[in-house]
Every structure is written in structure tokens, then in C-alpha cells.
Amino acid sequence: MTCGYSPSGRYIASGGLDNTVTVHNIAAAEGGEIPEIQKELIGHEGFVSCVRFIDDNQVMSSSGDHTNVLWDINEGTKVQTFVGHKSDVMCIALSEDKNTFLSGSCDEMSLYFDIRAGPDPVMSFTGHTSDVNAISWFPTGNAFASGSDDGTARLTDLRVDRDFNIYSLQEPERITTLDFSASGQYLFTGSGTACLAWDTLTTYITQAIEHPEKVSYISVSPDGMALCTGCWDSSLRVYI
């Protein structure tokens, strides 16, 4: 269901219906070898929906057991379990400094946590009327976007605790994934078979990139020069 690279590029973590976060050492693999398993992190009581590395020894996971967990990879143990959601947690977004994070859930809420402050959320955000599937920080770190089964994406400003803009599809379709351009001028969302580019300020769709099947994931490269989409046709497409 999910995978993520460590900041150094040495490790990759994956998670899914086995309720386990599996960390592979890809730096040790040679040629076409399958990377060896570095550690299996066992402790969730539901599927693992999202994994994000903090560093090479710490990874965060979200789960269908309604929790987010910070793991110590070397020890194979939980450092902290973050609570507050009332249903399956579907997505995580770490802040740039890795001290805070956002999570979205099937309870229609987005929660904001400070890792240093303990297990409970610092702020909670409502407004969606169905599952929150995707969440992403605005480049400045002062706001975030959330995408939902209700056919909308919401740009929420943390400083004033309210929505700045709402991006609504004329024919409601689940928003399953999203990410911002490096400048924040555009919000890219995956809805059905289309990758849509929204003008962040005007909320107008400036471009629609059709795919042969459903768009499952969207990510903008760290330098902002490329956009990658994952599709149900088992292919990745890179746009520059």
C-alpha cells in the first residue's frame, strides 16, 4: 500500500495489509538482487497505509488501527504512538524540520502533531465530509492541503486555523493523492483518471493530464523540476 525512501537513499520502507513496516537495505543490494530486509517493525493492529522516514534510524507509519507510530529501526521498537483519530489513518506529511507532522483519516479529520509534545494532537481540522486520503505541506510550512473522497481539496492555514481555499470538482470524484509545485503556485491532485493542476489562488484548473486508468499517486521532485504520477496501468509517468 505504501513505500518511502530514507533521506540518505540507503533504505526503503514499505507497508501494507500484513500490518508490518518492512525496512530494506537497498544500498547493500547489487545488480538486480532483491534488497535484504534490515528490520520488520511489528506492532500495528491494522493495515499500514503510509510510511515516511525521519532519518535512517527513525520512520513514521500510519495505520488502520487509528494510530500513527514513530519507530526506532535499529531497536525495532515503538518510540511513540500518536492518537486522536477515530478511524483508519490514511496519510502522513512530515514538516521540513521533521519535528511536526500532519495526518489524515477516514474520520474526515486532519490532525497536527508535534513529535516533541507527546501522543496527542496539537490542532485538529474539520470540514471534509468523507475520508481524507492525502495530505501535503504548502512549501512555506504555514499551511497544508488535504484531499478527500468528498471530491474536494482544502488549503488550510495553520496560523489562523481556517481554510484559505477549497478546490471542488464539478463532477465529484475522489481525490486520492496531491502535492504542491515547489513555488506553491499550483496544487496537483489525482482524481479518477486525471492529474489536475489547480491555480492555488484562483482555484481554477489550469491543466488536466489524462491517464488510461486511475491515478494512484502524485509527487513533485525535490527540486520542483518534474512531476511523477503513478497509474493503475502499472506505469509511472514523469513530466518536466
mmCIF file of C-alpha atoms in Angstrom:
data_model
loop_
_atom_site.group_PDB
_atom_site.id
_atom_site.type_symbol
_atom_site.label_atom_id
_atom_site.label_comp_id
_atom_site.label_asym_id
_atom_site.label_seq_id
_atom_site.Cartn_x
_atom_site.Cartn_y
_atom_site.Cartn_z
ATOM 1 C CA MET A 1 0.000 0.000 0.000
ATOM 2 C CA THR A 2 2.906 2.381 0.635
ATOM 3 C CA CYS A 3 6.652 2.867 0.433
ATOM 4 C CA GLY A 4 9.164 5.590 1.248
ATOM 5 C CA TYR A 5 12.883 6.303 0.877
ATOM 6 C CA SER A 6 15.174 7.348 3.714
ATOM 7 C CA PRO A 7 16.841 10.793 3.338
ATOM 8 C CA SER A 8 20.214 9.169 2.554
ATOM 9 C CA GLY A 9 18.704 6.877 -0.076
ATOM 10 C CA ARG A 10 20.144 3.812 1.676
ATOM 11 C CA TYR A 11 16.858 2.354 2.878
ATOM 12 C CA ILE A 12 13.315 1.887 1.697
ATOM 13 C CA ALA A 13 10.333 1.107 3.919
ATOM 14 C CA SER A 14 7.100 -0.491 2.804
ATOM 15 C CA GLY A 15 3.810 -1.324 4.462
ATOM 16 C CA GLY A 16 0.511 -2.936 3.644
ATOM 17 C CA LEU A 17 -2.132 -5.439 4.650
ATOM 18 C CA ASP A 18 0.281 -7.508 6.776
ATOM 19 C CA ASN A 19 0.225 -4.721 9.429
ATOM 20 C CA THR A 20 4.041 -4.561 9.267
ATOM 21 C CA VAL A 21 6.572 -1.882 8.318
ATOM 22 C CA THR A 22 9.389 -3.623 6.425
ATOM 23 C CA VAL A 23 12.710 -1.791 6.004
ATOM 24 C CA HIS A 24 15.054 -2.911 3.209
ATOM 25 C CA ASN A 25 18.735 -2.032 2.847
ATOM 26 C CA ILE A 26 18.907 -1.068 -0.833
ATOM 27 C CA ALA A 27 22.489 0.211 -0.515
ATOM 28 C CA ALA A 28 23.682 -3.339 0.115
ATOM 29 C CA ALA A 29 21.926 -4.801 -2.933
ATOM 30 C CA GLU A 30 23.982 -5.497 -6.026
ATOM 31 C CA GLY A 31 22.787 -5.616 -9.600
ATOM 32 C CA GLY A 32 19.284 -6.996 -9.796
ATOM 33 C CA GLU A 33 19.328 -8.512 -6.326
ATOM 34 C CA ILE A 34 16.312 -8.101 -4.078
ATOM 35 C CA PRO A 35 17.365 -5.818 -1.185
ATOM 36 C CA GLU A 36 17.796 -7.622 2.097
ATOM 37 C CA ILE A 37 15.383 -6.953 4.940
ATOM 38 C CA GLN A 38 17.006 -4.685 7.517
ATOM 39 C CA LYS A 39 14.165 -4.839 10.020
ATOM 40 C CA GLU A 40 10.499 -5.774 10.335
ATOM 41 C CA LEU A 41 8.609 -3.387 12.613
ATOM 42 C CA ILE A 42 5.673 -5.250 14.131
ATOM 43 C CA GLY A 43 3.098 -3.637 16.396
ATOM 44 C CA HIS A 44 0.259 -2.154 14.349
ATOM 45 C CA GLU A 45 -3.135 -3.827 14.693
ATOM 46 C CA GLY A 46 -4.327 -2.712 11.260
ATOM 47 C CA PHE A 47 -3.003 -2.228 7.732
ATOM 48 C CA VAL A 48 -0.091 0.163 7.220
ATOM 49 C CA SER A 49 -1.245 2.943 4.897
ATOM 50 C CA CYS A 50 1.740 5.317 4.837
ATOM 51 C CA VAL A 51 5.432 5.340 5.830
ATOM 52 C CA ARG A 52 7.766 8.357 5.991
ATOM 53 C CA PHE A 53 11.383 8.405 7.181
ATOM 54 C CA ILE A 54 12.634 10.985 9.676
ATOM 55 C CA ASP A 55 16.214 9.774 9.306
ATOM 56 C CA ASP A 56 17.981 6.469 8.634
ATOM 57 C CA ASN A 57 17.045 5.168 12.083
ATOM 58 C CA GLN A 58 13.533 6.550 12.555
ATOM 59 C CA VAL A 59 10.416 6.067 10.468
ATOM 60 C CA MET A 60 6.803 7.150 10.943
ATOM 61 C CA SER A 61 3.847 4.988 9.950
ATOM 62 C CA SER A 62 0.081 5.432 9.812
ATOM 63 C CA SER A 63 -2.383 2.595 10.145
ATOM 64 C CA GLY A 64 -5.891 1.262 10.015
ATOM 65 C CA ASP A 65 -5.643 0.838 13.797
ATOM 66 C CA HIS A 66 -6.335 4.618 14.078
ATOM 67 C CA THR A 67 -2.754 5.492 15.137
ATOM 68 C CA ASN A 68 0.498 6.949 13.867
ATOM 69 C CA VAL A 69 3.689 5.364 15.212
ATOM 70 C CA LEU A 70 7.281 6.612 15.406
ATOM 71 C CA TRP A 71 9.693 3.661 15.240
ATOM 72 C CA ASP A 72 13.334 3.117 16.189
ATOM 73 C CA ILE A 73 14.525 0.966 13.293
ATOM 74 C CA ASN A 74 17.707 -0.408 14.877
ATOM 75 C CA GLU A 75 15.891 -1.454 18.047
ATOM 76 C CA GLY A 76 12.730 -2.494 16.219
ATOM 77 C CA THR A 77 10.590 -0.753 18.836
ATOM 78 C CA LYS A 78 7.974 1.973 19.101
ATOM 79 C CA VAL A 79 9.291 5.353 20.256
ATOM 80 C CA GLN A 80 5.836 6.947 20.432
ATOM 81 C CA THR A 81 2.270 6.119 19.441
ATOM 82 C CA PHE A 82 0.224 9.147 18.360
ATOM 83 C CA VAL A 83 -3.513 9.001 18.994
ATOM 84 C CA GLY A 84 -6.546 11.166 18.285
ATOM 85 C CA HIS A 85 -8.080 9.745 15.126
ATOM 86 C CA LYS A 86 -11.327 7.821 15.379
ATOM 87 C CA SER A 87 -10.911 5.752 12.212
ATOM 88 C CA ASP A 88 -8.306 4.447 9.752
ATOM 89 C CA VAL A 89 -5.377 6.835 9.278
ATOM 90 C CA MET A 90 -4.591 7.077 5.562
ATOM 91 C CA CYS A 91 -1.749 9.568 5.140
ATOM 92 C CA ILE A 92 1.148 11.381 6.815
ATOM 93 C CA ALA A 93 3.102 14.509 5.874
ATOM 94 C CA LEU A 94 6.273 15.395 7.799
ATOM 95 C CA SER A 95 7.349 19.024 8.182
ATOM 96 C CA GLU A 96 10.693 20.074 6.713
ATOM 97 C CA ASP A 97 12.395 20.047 10.126
ATOM 98 C CA LYS A 98 10.785 16.658 10.947
ATOM 99 C CA ASN A 99 9.559 17.933 14.335
ATOM 100 C CA THR A 100 5.881 18.085 13.400
ATOM 101 C CA PHE A 101 3.579 16.156 11.111
ATOM 102 C CA LEU A 102 0.061 16.047 9.719
ATOM 103 C CA SER A 103 -2.172 13.019 9.304
ATOM 104 C CA GLY A 104 -5.477 12.445 7.534
ATOM 105 C CA SER A 105 -8.094 9.830 8.336
ATOM 106 C CA CYS A 106 -11.368 8.193 7.408
ATOM 107 C CA ASP A 107 -12.834 10.103 10.370
ATOM 108 C CA GLU A 108 -12.954 13.110 7.965
ATOM 109 C CA MET A 109 -10.326 14.955 10.032
ATOM 110 C CA SER A 110 -6.749 16.168 9.652
ATOM 111 C CA LEU A 111 -4.617 16.321 12.792
ATOM 112 C CA TYR A 112 -1.431 18.273 13.503
ATOM 113 C CA PHE A 113 1.117 16.713 15.883
ATOM 114 C CA ASP A 114 4.340 17.940 17.473
ATOM 115 C CA ILE A 115 6.593 14.907 17.976
ATOM 116 C CA ARG A 116 8.253 16.628 20.949
ATOM 117 C CA ALA A 117 4.919 17.294 22.707
ATOM 118 C CA GLY A 118 3.639 13.781 23.260
ATOM 119 C CA PRO A 119 0.983 11.482 21.794
ATOM 120 C CA ASP A 120 -1.961 13.883 21.431
ATOM 121 C CA PRO A 121 -2.619 16.281 18.526
ATOM 122 C CA VAL A 122 -1.827 19.965 18.913
ATOM 123 C CA MET A 123 -4.538 21.024 16.450
ATOM 124 C CA SER A 124 -7.430 19.348 14.644
ATOM 125 C CA PHE A 125 -9.146 20.370 11.409
ATOM 126 C CA THR A 126 -12.634 19.551 10.175
ATOM 127 C CA GLY A 127 -14.551 20.439 7.019
ATOM 128 C CA HIS A 128 -14.341 17.366 4.841
ATOM 129 C CA THR A 129 -17.444 15.206 4.658
ATOM 130 C CA SER A 130 -15.724 11.943 3.798
ATOM 131 C CA ASP A 131 -12.384 10.114 4.119
ATOM 132 C CA VAL A 132 -9.201 12.205 3.984
ATOM 133 C CA ASN A 133 -6.916 10.283 1.614
ATOM 134 C CA ALA A 134 -3.988 12.637 1.054
ATOM 135 C CA ILE A 135 -2.208 15.470 2.820
ATOM 136 C CA SER A 136 0.708 17.711 1.844
ATOM 137 C CA TRP A 137 2.504 20.732 3.288
ATOM 138 C CA PHE A 138 2.439 24.062 1.449
ATOM 139 C CA PRO A 139 6.077 24.994 0.619
ATOM 140 C CA THR A 140 6.208 27.749 3.271
ATOM 141 C CA GLY A 141 5.281 25.290 6.023
ATOM 142 C CA ASN A 142 2.461 27.529 7.266
ATOM 143 C CA ALA A 143 -0.369 25.729 5.500
ATOM 144 C CA PHE A 144 -1.349 22.361 4.093
ATOM 145 C CA ALA A 145 -3.681 20.756 1.569
ATOM 146 C CA SER A 146 -5.905 17.766 2.231
ATOM 147 C CA GLY A 147 -7.738 15.685 -0.375
ATOM 148 C CA SER A 148 -10.876 13.695 0.285
ATOM 149 C CA ASP A 149 -13.437 11.238 -1.023
ATOM 150 C CA ASP A 150 -15.883 14.161 -0.882
ATOM 151 C CA GLY A 151 -14.366 15.464 -4.154
ATOM 152 C CA THR A 152 -12.617 18.474 -2.637
ATOM 153 C CA ALA A 153 -9.151 19.563 -1.645
ATOM 154 C CA ARG A 154 -8.791 22.141 1.113
ATOM 155 C CA LEU A 155 -5.924 24.571 1.631
ATOM 156 C CA THR A 156 -5.782 25.240 5.378
ATOM 157 C CA ASP A 157 -3.688 27.941 7.058
ATOM 158 C CA LEU A 158 -2.274 26.817 10.398
ATOM 159 C CA ARG A 159 -1.715 30.385 11.578
ATOM 160 C CA VAL A 160 -5.404 31.280 11.550
ATOM 161 C CA ASP A 161 -6.862 27.774 11.874
ATOM 162 C CA ARG A 162 -9.153 28.084 8.856
ATOM 163 C CA ASP A 163 -9.457 27.134 5.182
ATOM 164 C CA PHE A 164 -7.836 29.564 2.770
ATOM 165 C CA ASN A 165 -9.322 27.960 -0.358
ATOM 166 C CA ILE A 166 -11.423 24.971 -1.375
ATOM 167 C CA TYR A 167 -10.877 23.201 -4.706
ATOM 168 C CA SER A 168 -14.063 21.463 -5.831
ATOM 169 C CA LEU A 169 -14.637 19.219 -8.811
ATOM 170 C CA GLN A 170 -17.756 19.973 -10.855
ATOM 171 C CA GLU A 171 -18.476 16.260 -11.026
ATOM 172 C CA PRO A 172 -17.361 14.985 -7.614
ATOM 173 C CA GLU A 173 -14.652 12.341 -7.867
ATOM 174 C CA ARG A 174 -12.476 11.027 -5.066
ATOM 175 C CA ILE A 175 -9.227 12.924 -4.592
ATOM 176 C CA THR A 176 -6.756 10.182 -3.754
ATOM 177 C CA THR A 177 -3.405 11.983 -3.932
ATOM 178 C CA LEU A 178 -1.989 15.507 -4.098
ATOM 179 C CA ASP A 179 1.187 17.589 -3.987
ATOM 180 C CA PHE A 180 2.280 21.214 -4.459
ATOM 181 C CA SER A 181 4.612 22.727 -7.020
ATOM 182 C CA ALA A 182 7.864 23.997 -5.499
ATOM 183 C CA SER A 183 6.619 27.603 -5.567
ATOM 184 C CA GLY A 184 3.166 26.744 -4.241
ATOM 185 C CA GLN A 185 1.528 28.330 -7.276
ATOM 186 C CA TYR A 186 -0.058 25.029 -8.303
ATOM 187 C CA LEU A 187 -1.741 22.197 -6.452
ATOM 188 C CA PHE A 188 -1.689 18.866 -8.295
ATOM 189 C CA THR A 189 -4.416 16.354 -7.462
ATOM 190 C CA GLY A 190 -5.231 12.863 -8.640
ATOM 191 C CA SER A 191 -8.924 12.268 -9.314
ATOM 192 C CA GLY A 192 -10.121 9.273 -11.283
ATOM 193 C CA THR A 193 -8.025 9.019 -14.445
ATOM 194 C CA ALA A 194 -6.830 12.642 -14.372
ATOM 195 C CA CYS A 195 -3.975 14.565 -12.816
ATOM 196 C CA LEU A 196 -5.289 18.091 -12.343
ATOM 197 C CA ALA A 197 -3.242 21.256 -11.898
ATOM 198 C CA TRP A 198 -5.088 23.895 -9.858
ATOM 199 C CA ASP A 199 -4.075 27.529 -9.517
ATOM 200 C CA THR A 200 -3.667 27.806 -5.755
ATOM 201 C CA LEU A 201 -5.004 31.372 -5.553
ATOM 202 C CA THR A 202 -7.830 31.360 -8.103
ATOM 203 C CA THR A 203 -8.871 27.688 -7.568
ATOM 204 C CA TYR A 204 -9.151 27.298 -11.360
ATOM 205 C CA ILE A 205 -7.965 24.121 -13.078
ATOM 206 C CA THR A 206 -5.170 25.165 -15.448
ATOM 207 C CA GLN A 207 -4.404 21.742 -16.910
ATOM 208 C CA ALA A 208 -5.761 18.190 -16.885
ATOM 209 C CA ILE A 209 -3.472 15.299 -17.763
ATOM 210 C CA GLU A 210 -5.480 12.214 -18.645
ATOM 211 C CA HIS A 211 -4.265 8.681 -17.915
ATOM 212 C CA PRO A 212 -5.507 5.365 -19.295
ATOM 213 C CA GLU A 213 -6.531 4.209 -15.805
ATOM 214 C CA LYS A 214 -6.884 5.679 -12.301
ATOM 215 C CA VAL A 215 -4.142 7.926 -10.940
ATOM 216 C CA SER A 216 -2.939 6.428 -7.663
ATOM 217 C CA TYR A 217 -0.095 8.749 -6.668
ATOM 218 C CA ILE A 218 1.419 12.149 -7.456
ATOM 219 C CA SER A 219 4.771 13.545 -6.356
ATOM 220 C CA VAL A 220 6.781 16.633 -7.296
ATOM 221 C CA SER A 221 10.566 16.177 -7.325
ATOM 222 C CA PRO A 222 12.516 17.895 -4.505
ATOM 223 C CA ASP A 223 13.959 20.467 -6.923
ATOM 224 C CA GLY A 224 10.499 21.185 -8.339
ATOM 225 C CA MET A 225 11.562 20.445 -11.907
ATOM 226 C CA ALA A 226 9.494 17.303 -12.502
ATOM 227 C CA LEU A 227 6.131 15.740 -11.680
ATOM 228 C CA CYS A 228 5.694 11.981 -11.398
ATOM 229 C CA THR A 229 2.369 10.145 -11.486
ATOM 230 C CA GLY A 230 1.581 6.534 -10.676
ATOM 231 C CA CYS A 231 -1.265 4.849 -12.531
ATOM 232 C CA TRP A 232 -3.291 1.653 -12.214
ATOM 233 C CA ASP A 233 -1.819 0.548 -15.566
ATOM 234 C CA SER A 234 1.368 -0.318 -13.582
ATOM 235 C CA SER A 235 3.313 2.594 -15.032
ATOM 236 C CA LEU A 236 4.998 5.772 -13.799
ATOM 237 C CA ARG A 237 4.971 8.921 -15.912
ATOM 238 C CA VAL A 238 7.405 11.804 -15.421
ATOM 239 C CA TYR A 239 6.526 15.287 -16.682
ATOM 240 C CA ILE A 240 9.095 18.097 -16.924
#
